[in-house]
Coordinates of C-alpha atoms and ligand atoms in Angstrom, one line a residue:
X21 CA -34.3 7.0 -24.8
X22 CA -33.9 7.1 -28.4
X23 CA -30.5 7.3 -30.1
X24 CA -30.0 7.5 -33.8
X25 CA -26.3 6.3 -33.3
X26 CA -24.3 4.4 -30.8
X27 CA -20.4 4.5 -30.9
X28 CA -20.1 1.2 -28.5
X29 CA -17.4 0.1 -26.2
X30 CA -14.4 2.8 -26.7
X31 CA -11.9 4.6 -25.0
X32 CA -13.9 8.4 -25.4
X33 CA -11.4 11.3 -25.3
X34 CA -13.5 13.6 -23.1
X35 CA -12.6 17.0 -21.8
X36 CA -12.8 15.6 -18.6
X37 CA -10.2 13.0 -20.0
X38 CA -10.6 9.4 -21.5
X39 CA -13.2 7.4 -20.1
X40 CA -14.7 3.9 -21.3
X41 CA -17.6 5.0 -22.4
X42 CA -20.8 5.1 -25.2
X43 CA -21.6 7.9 -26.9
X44 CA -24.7 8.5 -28.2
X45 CA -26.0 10.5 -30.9
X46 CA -29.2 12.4 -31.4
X47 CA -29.6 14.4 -34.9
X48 CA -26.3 16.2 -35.7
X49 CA -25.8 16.3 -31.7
X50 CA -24.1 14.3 -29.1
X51 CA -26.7 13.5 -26.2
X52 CA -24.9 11.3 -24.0
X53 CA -21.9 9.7 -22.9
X54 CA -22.0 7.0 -20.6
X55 CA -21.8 3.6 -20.1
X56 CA -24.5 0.6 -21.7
X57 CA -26.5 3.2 -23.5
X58 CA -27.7 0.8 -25.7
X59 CA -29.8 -1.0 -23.2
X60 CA -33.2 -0.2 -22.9
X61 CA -32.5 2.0 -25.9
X62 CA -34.4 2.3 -29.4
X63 CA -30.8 3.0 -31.7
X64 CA -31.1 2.9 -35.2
X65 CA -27.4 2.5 -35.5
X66 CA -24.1 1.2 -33.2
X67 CA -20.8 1.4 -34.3
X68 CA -18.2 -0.7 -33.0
X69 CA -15.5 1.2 -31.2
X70 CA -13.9 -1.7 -29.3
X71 CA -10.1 -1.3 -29.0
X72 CA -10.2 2.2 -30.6
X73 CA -9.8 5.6 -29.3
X74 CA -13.2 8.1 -29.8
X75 CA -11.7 10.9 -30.0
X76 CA -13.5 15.1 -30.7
X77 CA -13.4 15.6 -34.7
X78 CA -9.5 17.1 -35.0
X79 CA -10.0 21.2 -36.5
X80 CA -7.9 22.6 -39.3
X81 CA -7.5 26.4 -39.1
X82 CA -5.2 27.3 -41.5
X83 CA -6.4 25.6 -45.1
X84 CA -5.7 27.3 -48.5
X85 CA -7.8 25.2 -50.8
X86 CA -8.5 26.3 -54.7
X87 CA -5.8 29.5 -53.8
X88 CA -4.3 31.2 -56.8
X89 CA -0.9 31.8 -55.3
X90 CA 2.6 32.0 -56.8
X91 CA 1.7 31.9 -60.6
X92 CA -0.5 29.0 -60.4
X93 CA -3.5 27.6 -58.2
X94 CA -3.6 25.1 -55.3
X95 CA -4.6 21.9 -56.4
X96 CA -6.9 20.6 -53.7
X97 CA -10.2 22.8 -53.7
X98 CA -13.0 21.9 -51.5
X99 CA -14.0 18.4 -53.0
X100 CA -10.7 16.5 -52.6
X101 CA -9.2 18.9 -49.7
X102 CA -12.3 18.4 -47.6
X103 CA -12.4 14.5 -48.5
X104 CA -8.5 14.7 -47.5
X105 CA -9.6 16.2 -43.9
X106 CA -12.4 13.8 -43.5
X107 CA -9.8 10.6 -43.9
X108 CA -7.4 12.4 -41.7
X109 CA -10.3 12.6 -38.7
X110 CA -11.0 16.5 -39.7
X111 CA -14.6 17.5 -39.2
X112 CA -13.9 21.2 -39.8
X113 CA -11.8 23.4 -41.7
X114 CA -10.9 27.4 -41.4
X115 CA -9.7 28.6 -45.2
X116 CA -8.2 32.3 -45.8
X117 CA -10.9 34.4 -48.3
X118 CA -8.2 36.4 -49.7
X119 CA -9.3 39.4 -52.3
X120 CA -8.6 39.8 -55.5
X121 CA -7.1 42.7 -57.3
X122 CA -9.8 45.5 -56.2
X123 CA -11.9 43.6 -54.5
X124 CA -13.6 44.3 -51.0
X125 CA -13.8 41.6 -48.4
X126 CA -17.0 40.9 -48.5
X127 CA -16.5 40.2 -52.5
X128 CA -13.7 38.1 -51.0
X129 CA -16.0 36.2 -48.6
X130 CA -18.6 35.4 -51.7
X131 CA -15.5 33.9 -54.0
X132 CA -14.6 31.6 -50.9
X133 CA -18.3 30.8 -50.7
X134 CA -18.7 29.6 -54.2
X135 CA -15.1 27.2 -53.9
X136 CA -17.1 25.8 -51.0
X137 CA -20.8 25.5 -51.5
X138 CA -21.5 22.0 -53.2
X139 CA -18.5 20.6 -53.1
X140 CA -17.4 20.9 -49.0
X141 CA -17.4 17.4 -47.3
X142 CA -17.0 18.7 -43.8
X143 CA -18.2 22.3 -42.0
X144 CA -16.1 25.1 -42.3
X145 CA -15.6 28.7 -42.8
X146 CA -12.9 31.3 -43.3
X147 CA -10.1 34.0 -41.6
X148 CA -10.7 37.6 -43.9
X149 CA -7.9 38.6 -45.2
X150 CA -6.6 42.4 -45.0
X151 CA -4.8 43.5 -47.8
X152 CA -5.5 46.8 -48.6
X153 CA -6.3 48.8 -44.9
X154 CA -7.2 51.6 -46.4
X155 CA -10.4 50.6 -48.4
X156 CA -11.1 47.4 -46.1
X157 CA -11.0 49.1 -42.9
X158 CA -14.2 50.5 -42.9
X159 CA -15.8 46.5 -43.6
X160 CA -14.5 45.0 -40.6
X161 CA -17.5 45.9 -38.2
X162 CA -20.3 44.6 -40.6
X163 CA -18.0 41.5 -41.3
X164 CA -18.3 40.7 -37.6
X165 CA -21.6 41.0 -37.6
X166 CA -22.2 38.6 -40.7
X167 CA -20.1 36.1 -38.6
X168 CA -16.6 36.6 -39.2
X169 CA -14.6 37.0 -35.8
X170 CA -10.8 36.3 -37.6
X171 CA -9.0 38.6 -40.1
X172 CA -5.7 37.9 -41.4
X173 CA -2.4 40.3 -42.6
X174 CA 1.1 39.3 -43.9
X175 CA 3.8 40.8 -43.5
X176 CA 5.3 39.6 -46.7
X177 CA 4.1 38.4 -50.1
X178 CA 3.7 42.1 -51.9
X179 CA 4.1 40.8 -55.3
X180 CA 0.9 39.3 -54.8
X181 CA -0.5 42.1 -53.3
X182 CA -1.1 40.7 -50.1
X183 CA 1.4 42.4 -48.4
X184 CA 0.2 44.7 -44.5
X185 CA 2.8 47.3 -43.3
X186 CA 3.0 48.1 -39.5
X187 CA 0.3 51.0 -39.8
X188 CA -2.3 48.1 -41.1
X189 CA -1.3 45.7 -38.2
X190 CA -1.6 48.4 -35.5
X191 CA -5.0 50.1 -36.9
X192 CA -6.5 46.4 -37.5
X193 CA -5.4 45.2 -33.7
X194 CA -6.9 48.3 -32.5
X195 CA -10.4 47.2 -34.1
X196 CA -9.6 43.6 -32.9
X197 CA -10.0 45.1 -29.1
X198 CA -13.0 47.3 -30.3
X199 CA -15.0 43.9 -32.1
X200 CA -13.7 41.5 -29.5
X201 CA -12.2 39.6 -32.9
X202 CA -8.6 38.4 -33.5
X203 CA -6.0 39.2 -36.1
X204 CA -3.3 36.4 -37.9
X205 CA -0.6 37.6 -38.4
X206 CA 1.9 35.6 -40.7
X207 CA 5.2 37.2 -39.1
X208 CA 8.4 37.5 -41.6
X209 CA 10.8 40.6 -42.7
X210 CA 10.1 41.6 -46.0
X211 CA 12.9 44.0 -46.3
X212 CA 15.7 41.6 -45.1
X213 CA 14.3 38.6 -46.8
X214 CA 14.1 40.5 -49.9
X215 CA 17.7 41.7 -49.4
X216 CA 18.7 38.4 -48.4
X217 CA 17.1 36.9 -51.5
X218 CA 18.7 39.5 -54.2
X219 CA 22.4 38.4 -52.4
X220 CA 21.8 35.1 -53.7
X221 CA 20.4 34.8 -56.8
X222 CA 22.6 34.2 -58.8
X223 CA 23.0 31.5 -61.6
X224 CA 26.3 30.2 -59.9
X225 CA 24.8 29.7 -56.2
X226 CA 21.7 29.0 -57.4
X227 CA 23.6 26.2 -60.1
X228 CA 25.3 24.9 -56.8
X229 CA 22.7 24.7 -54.3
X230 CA 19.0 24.6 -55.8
X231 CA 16.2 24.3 -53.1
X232 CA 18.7 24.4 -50.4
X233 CA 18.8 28.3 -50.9
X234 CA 14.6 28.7 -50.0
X235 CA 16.0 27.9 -46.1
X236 CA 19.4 30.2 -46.6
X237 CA 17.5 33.2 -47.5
X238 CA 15.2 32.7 -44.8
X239 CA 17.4 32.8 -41.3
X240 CA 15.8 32.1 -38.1
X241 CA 15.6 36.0 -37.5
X242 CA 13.5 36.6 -40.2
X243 CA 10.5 35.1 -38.4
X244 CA 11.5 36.1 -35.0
X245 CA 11.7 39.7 -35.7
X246 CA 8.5 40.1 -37.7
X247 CA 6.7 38.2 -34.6
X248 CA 8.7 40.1 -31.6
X249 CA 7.2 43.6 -34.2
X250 CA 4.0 42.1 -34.4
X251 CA 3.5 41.6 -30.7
X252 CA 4.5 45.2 -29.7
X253 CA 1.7 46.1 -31.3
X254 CA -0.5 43.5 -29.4
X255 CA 1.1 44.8 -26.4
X256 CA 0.5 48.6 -27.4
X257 CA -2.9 48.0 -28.5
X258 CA -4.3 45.1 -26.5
X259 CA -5.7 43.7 -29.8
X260 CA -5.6 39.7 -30.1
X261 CA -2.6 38.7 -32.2
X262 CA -2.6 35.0 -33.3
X263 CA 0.9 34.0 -34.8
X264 CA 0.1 31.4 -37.8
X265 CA 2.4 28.9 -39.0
X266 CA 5.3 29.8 -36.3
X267 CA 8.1 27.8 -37.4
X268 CA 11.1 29.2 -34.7
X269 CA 12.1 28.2 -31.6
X270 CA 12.7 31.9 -30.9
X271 CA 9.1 32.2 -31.7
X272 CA 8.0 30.3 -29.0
X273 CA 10.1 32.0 -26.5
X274 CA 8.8 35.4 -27.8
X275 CA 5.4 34.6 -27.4
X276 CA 6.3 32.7 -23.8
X277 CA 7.4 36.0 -22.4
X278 CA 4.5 37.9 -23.9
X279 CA 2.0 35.9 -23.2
X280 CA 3.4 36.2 -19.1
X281 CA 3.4 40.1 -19.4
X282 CA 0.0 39.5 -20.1
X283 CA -0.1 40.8 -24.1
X284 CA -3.0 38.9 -26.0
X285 CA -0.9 36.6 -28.0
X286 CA -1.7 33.0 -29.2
X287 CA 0.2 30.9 -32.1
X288 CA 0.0 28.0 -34.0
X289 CA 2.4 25.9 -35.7
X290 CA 1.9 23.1 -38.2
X291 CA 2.8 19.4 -38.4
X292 CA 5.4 19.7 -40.7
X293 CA 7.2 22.1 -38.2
X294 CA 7.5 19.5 -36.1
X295 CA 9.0 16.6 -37.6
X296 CA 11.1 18.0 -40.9
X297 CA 13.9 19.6 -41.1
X298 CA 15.9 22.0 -43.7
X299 CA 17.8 18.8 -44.5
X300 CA 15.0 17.9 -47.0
X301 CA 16.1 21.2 -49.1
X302 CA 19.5 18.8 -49.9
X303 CA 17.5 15.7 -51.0
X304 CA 16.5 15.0 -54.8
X305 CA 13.4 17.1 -55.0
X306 CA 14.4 18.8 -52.3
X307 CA 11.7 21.7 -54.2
X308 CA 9.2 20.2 -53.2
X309 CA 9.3 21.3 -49.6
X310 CA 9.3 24.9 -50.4
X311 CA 6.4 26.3 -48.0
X312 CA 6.4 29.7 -46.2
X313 CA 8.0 29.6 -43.8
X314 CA 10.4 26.9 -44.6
X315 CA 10.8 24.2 -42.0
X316 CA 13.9 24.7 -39.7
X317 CA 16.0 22.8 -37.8
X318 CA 16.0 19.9 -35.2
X319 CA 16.7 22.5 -31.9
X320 CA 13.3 24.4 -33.4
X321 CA 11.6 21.2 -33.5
X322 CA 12.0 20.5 -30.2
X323 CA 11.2 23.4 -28.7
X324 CA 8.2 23.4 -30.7
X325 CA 7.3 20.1 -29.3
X326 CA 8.2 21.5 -25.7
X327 CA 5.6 24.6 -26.4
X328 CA 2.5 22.5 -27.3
X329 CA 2.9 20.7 -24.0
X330 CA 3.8 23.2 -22.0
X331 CA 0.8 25.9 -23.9
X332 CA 2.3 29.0 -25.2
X333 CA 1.5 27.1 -28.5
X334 CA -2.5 26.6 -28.0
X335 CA -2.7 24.8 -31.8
X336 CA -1.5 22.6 -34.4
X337 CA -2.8 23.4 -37.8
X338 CA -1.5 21.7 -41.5
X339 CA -1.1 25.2 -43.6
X340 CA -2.0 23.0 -46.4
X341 CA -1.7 24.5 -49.7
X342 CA -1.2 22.0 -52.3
X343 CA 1.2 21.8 -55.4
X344 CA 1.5 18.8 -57.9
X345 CA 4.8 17.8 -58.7
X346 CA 4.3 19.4 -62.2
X347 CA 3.2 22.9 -60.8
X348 CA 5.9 22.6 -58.6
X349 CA 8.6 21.9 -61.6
X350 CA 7.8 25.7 -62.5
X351 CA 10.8 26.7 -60.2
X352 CA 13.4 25.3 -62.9
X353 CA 16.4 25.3 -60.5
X354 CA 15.3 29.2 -59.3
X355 CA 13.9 28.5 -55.6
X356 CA 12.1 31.7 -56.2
X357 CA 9.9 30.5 -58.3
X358 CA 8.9 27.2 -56.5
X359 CA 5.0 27.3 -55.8
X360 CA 4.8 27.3 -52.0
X361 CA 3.2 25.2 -50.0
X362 CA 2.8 21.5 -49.4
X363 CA -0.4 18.7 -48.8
X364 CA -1.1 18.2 -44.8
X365 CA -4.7 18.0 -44.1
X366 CA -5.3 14.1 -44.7
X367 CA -1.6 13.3 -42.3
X368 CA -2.0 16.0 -39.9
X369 CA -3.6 14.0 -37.2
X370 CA -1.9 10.8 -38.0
X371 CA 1.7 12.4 -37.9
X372 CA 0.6 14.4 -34.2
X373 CA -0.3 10.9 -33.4
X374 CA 2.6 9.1 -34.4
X375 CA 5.1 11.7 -33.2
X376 CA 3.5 13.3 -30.8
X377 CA 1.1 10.8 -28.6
X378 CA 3.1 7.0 -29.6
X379 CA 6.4 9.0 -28.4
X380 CA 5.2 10.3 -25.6
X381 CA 5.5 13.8 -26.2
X382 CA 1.5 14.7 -25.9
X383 CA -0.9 13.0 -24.2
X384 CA -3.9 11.7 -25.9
X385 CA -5.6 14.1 -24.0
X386 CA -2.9 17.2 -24.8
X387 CA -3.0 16.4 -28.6
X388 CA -7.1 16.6 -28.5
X389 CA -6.4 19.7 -27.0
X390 CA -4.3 21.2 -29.3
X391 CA -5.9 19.4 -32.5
X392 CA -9.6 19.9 -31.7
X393 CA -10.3 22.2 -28.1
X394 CA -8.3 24.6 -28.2
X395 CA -8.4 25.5 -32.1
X396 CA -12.6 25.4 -31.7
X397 CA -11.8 27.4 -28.6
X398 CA -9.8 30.2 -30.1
X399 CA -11.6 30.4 -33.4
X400 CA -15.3 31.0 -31.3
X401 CA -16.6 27.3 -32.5
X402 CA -16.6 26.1 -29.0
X403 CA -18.3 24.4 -27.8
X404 CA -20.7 23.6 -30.8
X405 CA -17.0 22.0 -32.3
X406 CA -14.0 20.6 -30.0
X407 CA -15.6 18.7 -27.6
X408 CA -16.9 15.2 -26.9
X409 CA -20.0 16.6 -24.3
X410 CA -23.7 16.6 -24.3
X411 CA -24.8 19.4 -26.9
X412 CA -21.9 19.3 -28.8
X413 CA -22.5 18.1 -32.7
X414 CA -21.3 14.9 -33.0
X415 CA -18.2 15.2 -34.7
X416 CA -16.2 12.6 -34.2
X417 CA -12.8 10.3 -34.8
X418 CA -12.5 6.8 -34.4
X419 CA -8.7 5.8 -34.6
X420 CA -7.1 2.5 -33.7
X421 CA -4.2 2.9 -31.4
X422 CA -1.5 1.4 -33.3
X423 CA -2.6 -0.2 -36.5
X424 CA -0.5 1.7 -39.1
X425 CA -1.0 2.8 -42.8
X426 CA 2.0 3.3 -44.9
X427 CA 1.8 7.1 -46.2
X428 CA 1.3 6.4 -50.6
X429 CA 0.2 9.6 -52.4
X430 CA -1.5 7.1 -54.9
X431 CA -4.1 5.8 -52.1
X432 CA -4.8 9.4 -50.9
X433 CA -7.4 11.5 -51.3
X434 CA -5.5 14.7 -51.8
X435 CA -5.2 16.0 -55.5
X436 CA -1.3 16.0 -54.5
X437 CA 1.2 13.6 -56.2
X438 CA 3.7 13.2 -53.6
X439 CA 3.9 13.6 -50.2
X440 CA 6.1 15.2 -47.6
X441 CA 5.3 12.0 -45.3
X442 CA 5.8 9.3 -48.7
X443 CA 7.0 6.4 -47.1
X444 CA 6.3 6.8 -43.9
X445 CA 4.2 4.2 -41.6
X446 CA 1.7 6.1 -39.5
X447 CA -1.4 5.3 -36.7
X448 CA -3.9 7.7 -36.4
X449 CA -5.6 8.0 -39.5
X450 CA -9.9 7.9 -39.3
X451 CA -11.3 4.6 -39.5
X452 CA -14.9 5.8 -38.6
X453 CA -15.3 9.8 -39.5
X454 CA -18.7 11.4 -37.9
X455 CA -19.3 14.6 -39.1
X456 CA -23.1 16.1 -36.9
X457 CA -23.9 12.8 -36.5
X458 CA -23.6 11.4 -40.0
X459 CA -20.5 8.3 -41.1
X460 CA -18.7 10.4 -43.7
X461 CA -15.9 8.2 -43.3
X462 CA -16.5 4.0 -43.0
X463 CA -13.4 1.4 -42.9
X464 CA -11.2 4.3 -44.1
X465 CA -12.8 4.7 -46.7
X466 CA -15.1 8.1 -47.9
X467 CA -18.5 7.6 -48.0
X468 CA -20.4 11.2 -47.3
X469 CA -21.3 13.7 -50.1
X470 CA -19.6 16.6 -51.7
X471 CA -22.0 19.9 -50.3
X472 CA -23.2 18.5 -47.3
X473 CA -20.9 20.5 -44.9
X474 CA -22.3 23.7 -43.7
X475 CA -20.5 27.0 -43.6
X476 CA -19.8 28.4 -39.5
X477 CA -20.7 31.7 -38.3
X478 CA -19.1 32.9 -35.0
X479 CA -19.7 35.5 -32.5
X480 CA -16.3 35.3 -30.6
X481 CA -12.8 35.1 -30.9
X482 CA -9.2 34.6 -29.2
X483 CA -9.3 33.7 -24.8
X484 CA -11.0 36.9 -23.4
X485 CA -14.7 36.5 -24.1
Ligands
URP518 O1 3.7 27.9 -48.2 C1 2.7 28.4 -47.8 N1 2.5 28.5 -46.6 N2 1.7 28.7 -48.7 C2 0.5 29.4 -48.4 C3 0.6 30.8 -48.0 C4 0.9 31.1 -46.6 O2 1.9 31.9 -46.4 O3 0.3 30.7 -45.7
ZN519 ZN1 1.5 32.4 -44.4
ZN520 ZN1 -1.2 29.8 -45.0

């Protein structure tokens, strides 16, 4: 047998569950996992994976890199966001194409395909975005058929023109069904947040309580009814709804009780859900952790937490949209002003890890899942992505169990100038990144080229295929 690469002597997170294993590497593909592959073997290459988890490269679907959004544009684009991913043990990345003014979504597709091509570390590809039903309704069935399974609609965000009303949401679900494709949905009330914003903007609250206001305009029930509205029409049309970024613990007991009535519902919530609170709005610089939706509070942590063990939350994902600390001194005490969105991609395994797996709320093998299997899974990459198996491409992280790395903004690879995690010690991060077979990340460090990740078609999308 002939093996270009050996990763020797770890604990391999299979979906079978962790084994001491080999895994050896063929081309871009894994061809075997077992035990002393190395013997009467011609390997070119064996890595040492000796008291280290192997674990299935992690998957981050919902990644807003080089994104004009809120006056300004995200500051990690596909060189330093996709270098970010790769130190955090992220082989591949799903990114929104959103239009333009005017433009259709296959012009959309083409912009997100120049931020990517030459610069993208890792593989990747991108969720359409819907924001004008009327003219891009009629694109949806060839954009399928070029390889595009997931669209996207908010319910909010209309002074960027982005914004889907209920008519979109229901006619774009029934396609879903038609396609076999999926819809993201980000789920909050425009009208009451909007109502609830106008109440308090004013130079005396806003003079009192800064940041703090981002998570009083935005009450629990702004997410949950936007998501209980945006399921009805799941349930009506039996198109798949995937809830993004779902921040509530209402949320997850929405989707609970759909998803046992049988409506085709998934969600996601992000790493920064799960372990920050609204208390950071109070801190100095409290601005900085203005992202949409804001995080909540302890109770929706928890049952956050309680929903990726128990499944009706299938996926973890970073919603990493990144703001210096100079773009985000554009809000100038007015919270609705402060560029949304925060770094995540290069902490998002590390801080599952460390909050998740060392405090026994996961598994290894239930974070894997919700990290790498399930997200390849619902976004129609499985089982090329998500998996440590024969045939998979070898995409792979190698993590030591508990050695930590203090979180310093200074020593990251994100274009970001603070961090939400500064301070913090973490386990988890990549020492040894594979991404189809090739070390992109040695000894922490990055050492693959900018262009060599390839874009991802799909055929499928969503549970039901
Ligand atoms: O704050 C965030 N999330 N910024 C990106 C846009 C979005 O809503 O996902
Ligand atoms: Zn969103
Ligand atoms: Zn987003």
């Amino acid at each position: 047998m002939k093996y270009d690469t050996v990763i020797q002597g770890g604990v391999v997170v299979t979906p079978g569950g962790r084994v001491r294993a080999d895994v050896g590497i063929h081309g871009e593909k894994i061809a075997a996992v077992g035990t002393n592959l190395t013997r009467d073997a011609n390997v070119g290459r064996i890595i040492d994976a000796k008291g280290h988890y192997v674990l299935p490269g992690m998957l981050d679907v919902h990644v807003h890199l080089a994104l004009p959004f809120c006056g300004t544009v995200s500051s990690d684009d596909y060189y330093s966001g996709t270098r970010a991913a790769a130190r955090g043990g992220v082989t591949t990345l799903i990114d929104f194409a959103i239009p333009y003014e005017g433009d259709s979504l296959a012009k959309a597709a083409n912009n997100w395909f120049e931020k990517a091509e030459d610069k993208a570390l890792i593989d990747y590809t991108f969720h359409i975005c819907i924001t004008r039903w009327d003219e891009h309704q009629g694109e949806i069935g060839s954009l399928v058929d070029s390889g595009f399974t997931t669209f996207k609609e908010f319910m909010i965000y209309a002074a960027e023109g982005w914004q889907s009303d209920d008519r979109a949401m229901f006619g774009t679900l029934e396609l879903m069904r038609e396609y076999g494709a999926m819809l993201l949905v980000h789920a909050e009330s425009s009208r009451v947040l909007d109502e609830l914003i106008d109440r308090h903007h004013t130079p005396e609250l806003m003079e009192e309580l800064g940041a703090q206001l981002h998570a009083m305009t935005r009450p629990n029930f702004i997410e949950a009814e936007a998501i209980q509205r945006a399921i009805t029409w799941s349930e009506a049309t039996h198109g798949q709804l995937y809830i993004v970024h779902m921040s509530t613990a209402e949320g997850a007991d929405m989707v609970k009780a759909a998803q046992a009535r049988g409506v085709p519902v998934l969600a996601e919530t992000c790493a920064q859900y799960l372990v920050l609170d609204d208390s950071v709005f109070a801190e100095k610089d409290g601005h900085l952790y203005a992202c949409c939706p804001q995080v909540k509070k302890p109770a929706d942590q928890k049952r956050l937490w309680h929903g990726l063990k128990t499944g009706e939350v299938s996926v973890v994902s970073t919603d990493t949209c990144t703001f210096t600390r100079q773009q985000k001194a554009m809000w100038n005490g007015d919270w609705t002003k402060i560029p949304m969105g925060m770094p995540g991609l290069e902490t998002l395994l590390p801080i599952v890890y460390t909050h998740g797996v060392l405090k026994k709320r996961l598994t290894l093998e239930e974070m894997c899942q919700r990290l790498s299997t399930d997200p390849a899974r619902i976004m129609g990459l499985y089982p090329k992505k998500g998996a440590i198996r024969v045939g998979s491409d070898a995409d792979l992280a190698i993590i030591h169990p508990r050695n930590r790395i203090k979180v310093d903004p200074s020593k990251m690879e994100t274009n970001a100038d603070w961090s939400p995690y500064e301070g913090w010690s973490l386990a988890g991060f990549s020492r040894t990144t594979l991404s189809r077979g090739e070390v992109i990340v040695d000894d922490y460090e990055v050492v693959g080229q900018a262009g060599r990740g390839k874009w991802l078609p799909r055929k499928t999308a969503g549970l039901r295929q």
